[in-house]
C-alpha positions as MATLAB code, in Angstrom:
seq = 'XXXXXXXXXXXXXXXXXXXXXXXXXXXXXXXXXXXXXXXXXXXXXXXXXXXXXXXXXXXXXXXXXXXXXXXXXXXXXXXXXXXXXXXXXXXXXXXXXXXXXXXXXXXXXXXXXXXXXXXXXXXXXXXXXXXXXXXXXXXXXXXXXXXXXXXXXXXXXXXXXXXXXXXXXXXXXXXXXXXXXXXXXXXXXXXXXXXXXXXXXXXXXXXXXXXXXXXXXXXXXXXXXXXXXXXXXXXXXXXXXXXXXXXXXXXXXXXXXXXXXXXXXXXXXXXXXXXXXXXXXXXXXXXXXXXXXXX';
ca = [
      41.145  128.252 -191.498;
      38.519  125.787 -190.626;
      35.352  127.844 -189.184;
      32.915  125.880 -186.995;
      29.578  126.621 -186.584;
      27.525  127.423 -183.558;
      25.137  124.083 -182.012;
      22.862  123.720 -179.420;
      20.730  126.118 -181.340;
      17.404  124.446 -180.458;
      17.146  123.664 -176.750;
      14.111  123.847 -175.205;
      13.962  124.667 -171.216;
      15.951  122.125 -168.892;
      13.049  119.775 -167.145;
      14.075  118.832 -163.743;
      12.907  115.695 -162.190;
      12.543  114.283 -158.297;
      12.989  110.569 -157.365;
      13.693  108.707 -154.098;
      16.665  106.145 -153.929;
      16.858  104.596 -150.625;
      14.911  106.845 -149.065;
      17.100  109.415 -150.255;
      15.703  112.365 -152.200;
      17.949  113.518 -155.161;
      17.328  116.169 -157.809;
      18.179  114.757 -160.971;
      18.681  116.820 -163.917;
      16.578  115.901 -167.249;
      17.778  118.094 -170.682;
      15.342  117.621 -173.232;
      16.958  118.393 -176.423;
      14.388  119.280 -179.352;
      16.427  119.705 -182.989;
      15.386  119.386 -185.899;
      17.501  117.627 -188.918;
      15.333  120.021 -191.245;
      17.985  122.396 -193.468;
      19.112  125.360 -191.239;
      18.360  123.471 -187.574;
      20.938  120.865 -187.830;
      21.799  120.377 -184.117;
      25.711  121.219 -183.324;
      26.314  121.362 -187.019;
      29.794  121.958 -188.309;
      30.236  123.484 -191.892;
      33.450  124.957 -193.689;
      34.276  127.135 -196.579;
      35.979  125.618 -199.694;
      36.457  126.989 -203.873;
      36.700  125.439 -207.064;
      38.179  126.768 -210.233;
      39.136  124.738 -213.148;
      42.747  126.525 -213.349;
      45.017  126.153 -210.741;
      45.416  129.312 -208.378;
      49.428  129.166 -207.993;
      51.360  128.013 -205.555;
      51.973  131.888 -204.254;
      48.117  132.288 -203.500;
      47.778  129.074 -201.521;
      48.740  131.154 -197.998;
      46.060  133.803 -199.049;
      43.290  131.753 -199.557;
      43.757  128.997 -196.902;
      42.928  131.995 -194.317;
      39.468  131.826 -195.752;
      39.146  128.706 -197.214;
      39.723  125.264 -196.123;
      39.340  122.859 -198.797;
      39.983  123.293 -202.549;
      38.776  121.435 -205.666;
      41.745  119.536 -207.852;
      40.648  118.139 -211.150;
      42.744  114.452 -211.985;
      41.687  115.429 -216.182;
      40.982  118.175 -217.887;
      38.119  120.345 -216.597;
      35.353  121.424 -218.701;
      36.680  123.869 -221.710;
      40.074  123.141 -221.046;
      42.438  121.802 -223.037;
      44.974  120.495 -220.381;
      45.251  120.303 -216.208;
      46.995  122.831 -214.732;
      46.220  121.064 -211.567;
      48.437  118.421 -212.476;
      51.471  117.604 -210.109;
      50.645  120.274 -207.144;
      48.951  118.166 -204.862;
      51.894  118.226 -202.292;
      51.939  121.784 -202.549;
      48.242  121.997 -202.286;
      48.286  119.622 -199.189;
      51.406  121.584 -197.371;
      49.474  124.742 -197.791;
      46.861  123.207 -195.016;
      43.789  122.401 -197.455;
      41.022  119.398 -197.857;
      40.288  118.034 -201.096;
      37.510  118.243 -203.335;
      38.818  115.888 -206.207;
      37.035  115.902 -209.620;
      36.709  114.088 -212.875;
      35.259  115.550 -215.492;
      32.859  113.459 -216.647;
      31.170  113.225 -220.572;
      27.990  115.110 -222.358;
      24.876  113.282 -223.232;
      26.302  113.354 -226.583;
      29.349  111.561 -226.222;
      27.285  108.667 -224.815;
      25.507  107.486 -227.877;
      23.794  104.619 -226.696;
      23.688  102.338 -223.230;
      25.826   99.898 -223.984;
      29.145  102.445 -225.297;
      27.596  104.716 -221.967;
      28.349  101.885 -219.795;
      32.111  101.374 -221.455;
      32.600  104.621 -221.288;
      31.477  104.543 -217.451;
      34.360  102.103 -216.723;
      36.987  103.281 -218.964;
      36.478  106.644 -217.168;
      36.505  104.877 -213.869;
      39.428  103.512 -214.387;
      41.021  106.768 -215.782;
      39.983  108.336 -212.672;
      41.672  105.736 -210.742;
      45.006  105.765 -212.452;
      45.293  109.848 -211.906;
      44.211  109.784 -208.470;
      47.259  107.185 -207.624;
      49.257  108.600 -209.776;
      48.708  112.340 -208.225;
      49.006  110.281 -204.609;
      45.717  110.750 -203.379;
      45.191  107.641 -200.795;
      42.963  104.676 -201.130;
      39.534  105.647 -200.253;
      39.479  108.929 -201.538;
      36.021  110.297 -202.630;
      36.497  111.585 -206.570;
      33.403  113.390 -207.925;
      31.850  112.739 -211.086;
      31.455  116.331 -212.745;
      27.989  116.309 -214.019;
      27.419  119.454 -216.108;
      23.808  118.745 -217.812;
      20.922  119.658 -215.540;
      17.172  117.682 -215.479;
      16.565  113.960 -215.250;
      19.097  111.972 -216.544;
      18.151  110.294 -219.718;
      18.793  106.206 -219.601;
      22.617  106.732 -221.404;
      22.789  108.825 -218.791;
      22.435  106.681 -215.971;
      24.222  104.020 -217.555;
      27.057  105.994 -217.631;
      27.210  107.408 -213.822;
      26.524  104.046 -212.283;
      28.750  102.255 -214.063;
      31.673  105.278 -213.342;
      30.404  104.813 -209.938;
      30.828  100.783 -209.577;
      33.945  100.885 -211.608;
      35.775  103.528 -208.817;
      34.314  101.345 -206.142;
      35.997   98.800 -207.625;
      39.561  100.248 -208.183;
      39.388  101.086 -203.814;
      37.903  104.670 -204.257;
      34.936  105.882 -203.730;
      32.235  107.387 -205.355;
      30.594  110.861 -205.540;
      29.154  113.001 -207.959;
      29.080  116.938 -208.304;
      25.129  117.582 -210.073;
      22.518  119.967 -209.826;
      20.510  120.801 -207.092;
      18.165  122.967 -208.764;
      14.786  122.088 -210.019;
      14.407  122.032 -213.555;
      11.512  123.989 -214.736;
      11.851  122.990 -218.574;
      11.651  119.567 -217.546;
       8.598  119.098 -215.176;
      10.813  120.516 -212.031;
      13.132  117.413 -211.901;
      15.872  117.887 -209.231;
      19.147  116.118 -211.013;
      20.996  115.138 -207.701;
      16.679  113.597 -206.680;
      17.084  111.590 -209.930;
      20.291  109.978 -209.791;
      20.126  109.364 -206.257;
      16.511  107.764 -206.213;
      17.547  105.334 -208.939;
      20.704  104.342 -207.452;
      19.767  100.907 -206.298;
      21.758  101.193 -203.162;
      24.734  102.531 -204.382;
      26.363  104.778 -201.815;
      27.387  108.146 -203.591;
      28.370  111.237 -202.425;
      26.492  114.412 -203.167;
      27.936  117.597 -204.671;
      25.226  120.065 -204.978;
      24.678  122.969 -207.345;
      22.229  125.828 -206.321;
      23.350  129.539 -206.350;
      19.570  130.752 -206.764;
      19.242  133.495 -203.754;
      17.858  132.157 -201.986;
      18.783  129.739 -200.684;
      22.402  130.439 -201.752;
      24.059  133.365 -199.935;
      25.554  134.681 -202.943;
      29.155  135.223 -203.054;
      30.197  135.515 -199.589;
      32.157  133.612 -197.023;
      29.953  133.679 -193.951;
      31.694  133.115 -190.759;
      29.296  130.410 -190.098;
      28.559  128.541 -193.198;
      25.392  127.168 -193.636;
      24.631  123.365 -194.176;
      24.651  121.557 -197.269;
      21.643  120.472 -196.569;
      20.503  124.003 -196.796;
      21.261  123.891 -200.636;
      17.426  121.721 -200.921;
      18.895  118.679 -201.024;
      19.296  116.974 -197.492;
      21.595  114.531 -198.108;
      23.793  116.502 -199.914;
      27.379  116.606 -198.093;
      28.695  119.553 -200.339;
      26.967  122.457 -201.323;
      28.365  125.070 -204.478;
      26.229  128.042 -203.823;
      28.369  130.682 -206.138;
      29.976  130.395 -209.170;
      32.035  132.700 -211.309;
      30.648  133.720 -213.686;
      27.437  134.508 -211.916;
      24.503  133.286 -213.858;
      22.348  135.554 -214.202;
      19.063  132.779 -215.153;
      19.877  131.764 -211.517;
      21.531  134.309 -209.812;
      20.401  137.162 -210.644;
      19.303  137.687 -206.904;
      22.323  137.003 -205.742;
      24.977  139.959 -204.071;
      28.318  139.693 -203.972;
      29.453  139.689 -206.883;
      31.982  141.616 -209.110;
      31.105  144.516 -211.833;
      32.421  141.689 -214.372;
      29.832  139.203 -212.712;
      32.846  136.773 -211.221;
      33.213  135.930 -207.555;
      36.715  136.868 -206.029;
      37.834  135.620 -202.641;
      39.488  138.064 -199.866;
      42.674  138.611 -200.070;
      43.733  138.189 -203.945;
      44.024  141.343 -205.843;
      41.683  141.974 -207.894;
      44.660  142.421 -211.140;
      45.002  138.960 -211.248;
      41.838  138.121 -211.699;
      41.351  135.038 -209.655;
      37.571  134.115 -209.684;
      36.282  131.269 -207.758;
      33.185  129.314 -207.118;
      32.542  129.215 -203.296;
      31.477  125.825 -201.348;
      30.108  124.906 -197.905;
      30.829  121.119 -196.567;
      30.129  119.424 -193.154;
      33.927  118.169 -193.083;
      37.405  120.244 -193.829;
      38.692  117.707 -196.423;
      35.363  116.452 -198.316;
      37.365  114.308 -200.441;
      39.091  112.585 -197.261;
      42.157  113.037 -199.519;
      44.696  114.472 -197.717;
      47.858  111.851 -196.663;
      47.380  110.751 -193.462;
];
């Protein structure tokens, strides 16, 4: 179920003030409030738990999980290294069973791009893709779909062609954009923050941020706090989502991390461990980050 987090975490002492009013003395009451929008002070902040996985949990897990989690990811194509959606045709289920949306496209490697102009057609025949399977799996007008962004670094100029014109092209079909990137500065690559890069060349496009950090810390390894902390907590303050575990925990990042399984995957509460259900875990300022559930 939806878990709020505690506010009012940063008051300073109540000030009290005097003034006359018709020769009438009243006591008036002043509350200063001092908060800071700095990660981990966000003033009466609300955050909530959410997973990914690229295959589909089952409908018969949906009750188990949704008393931890409250949102869920649900891919519209097939999700990296898979060969087919097993997401596919559940969202009613999905929905039913009391759960937000994270929904995802998998998006394509450097090396599919080529060069900027096939980047940019690619962009907007993926758009559209993403479009057609969002209507066609009945997600409402609006919705945010996430560009899955697997490579890490500053975003070479195919790149960039290729996520803004994805990004203008969903605009255009009545969704909008976001994009699931990392959040983790690249240290082969002069410490380059990808989710930084894309969004400081973005030329006013609004996008939604997905972020990727499971280096402990600032990520709390895999866990499900009762009060989840802020995206923004992830390093990147305008980030709206924040993946701070994944399954398989990697150990070039995570290695810090607790939480985890003897086989290095994250399991949620709840599941027995037979079937083998690993997850990554997710912290968002809204239940449904998508805004994709039916109204």
């Amino acid at each position: 179920m939806p878990i709020k987090r505690d506010g009012w975490n940063r008051l300073q002492p109540l000030r009290f003030a005097s003034f006359k009013i018709d020769g009438v003395k009243s006591l008036f009451l002043i509350a200063t409030l001092a908060f800071s929008l700095s990660p981990g002070s966000l003033w009466a902040q609300s955050a909530y738990l959410g997973f990914d996985r690229n295959s589909y949990p089952g409908d018969a897990n949906l009750k188990t999980l949704h008393q931890t989690f409250s949102y869920t990811s649900y891919w519209l194509n097939n999700p990296p290294g898979e060969r087919e959606n097993s997401w596919a045709g559940h969202r009613a289920a999905v929905q039913s069973a009391g759960f937000g949306f994270l929904v995802l496209f998998n998006g394509r490697m450097y090396g599919e791009l080529k060069s900027i102009a096939n980047a940019k057609k690619l962009g907007n025949s993926d758009a559209r893709a993403s479009a057609a399977a969002a209507r066609r799996e009945g997600f409402p007008a609006h919705t945010i779909i996430f560009l899955d962004q697997e490579q890490g670094g500053r975003m070479l100029p195919a790149q960039k062609a290729y996520i803004y014109a994805w990004v203008d092209a969903v605009a255009a079909a009545g969704f909008r954009a976001g994009i699931y990137c990392s959040g983790i500065a690249a240290k082969d690559d002069n410490n380059v923050v990808t989710a930084d890069d894309i969004h400081k060349t973005a030329a006013g496009r609004h996008i939604v941020y997905w972020a990727i950090n499971d280096a402990c810390p600032p990520a709390p390894g895999c866990s499900f706090p009762a009060h989840p902390p802020s995206p923004a907590q992830s390093g990147v303050r305008f980030a709206e989502v924040w993946q701070f575990a994944q399954s398989p925990q990697r150990k070039d990042v995570a290695d810090r991390c607790l939480g985890y399984s003897r086989d290095g995957n994250c399991y949620p509460p709840g599941v027995a461990p037979a079937q083998q259900l690993h997850i990554d875990v997710n912290t968002a300022a809204t239940p449904d980050p998508s805004h994709g559930r039916s109204r």
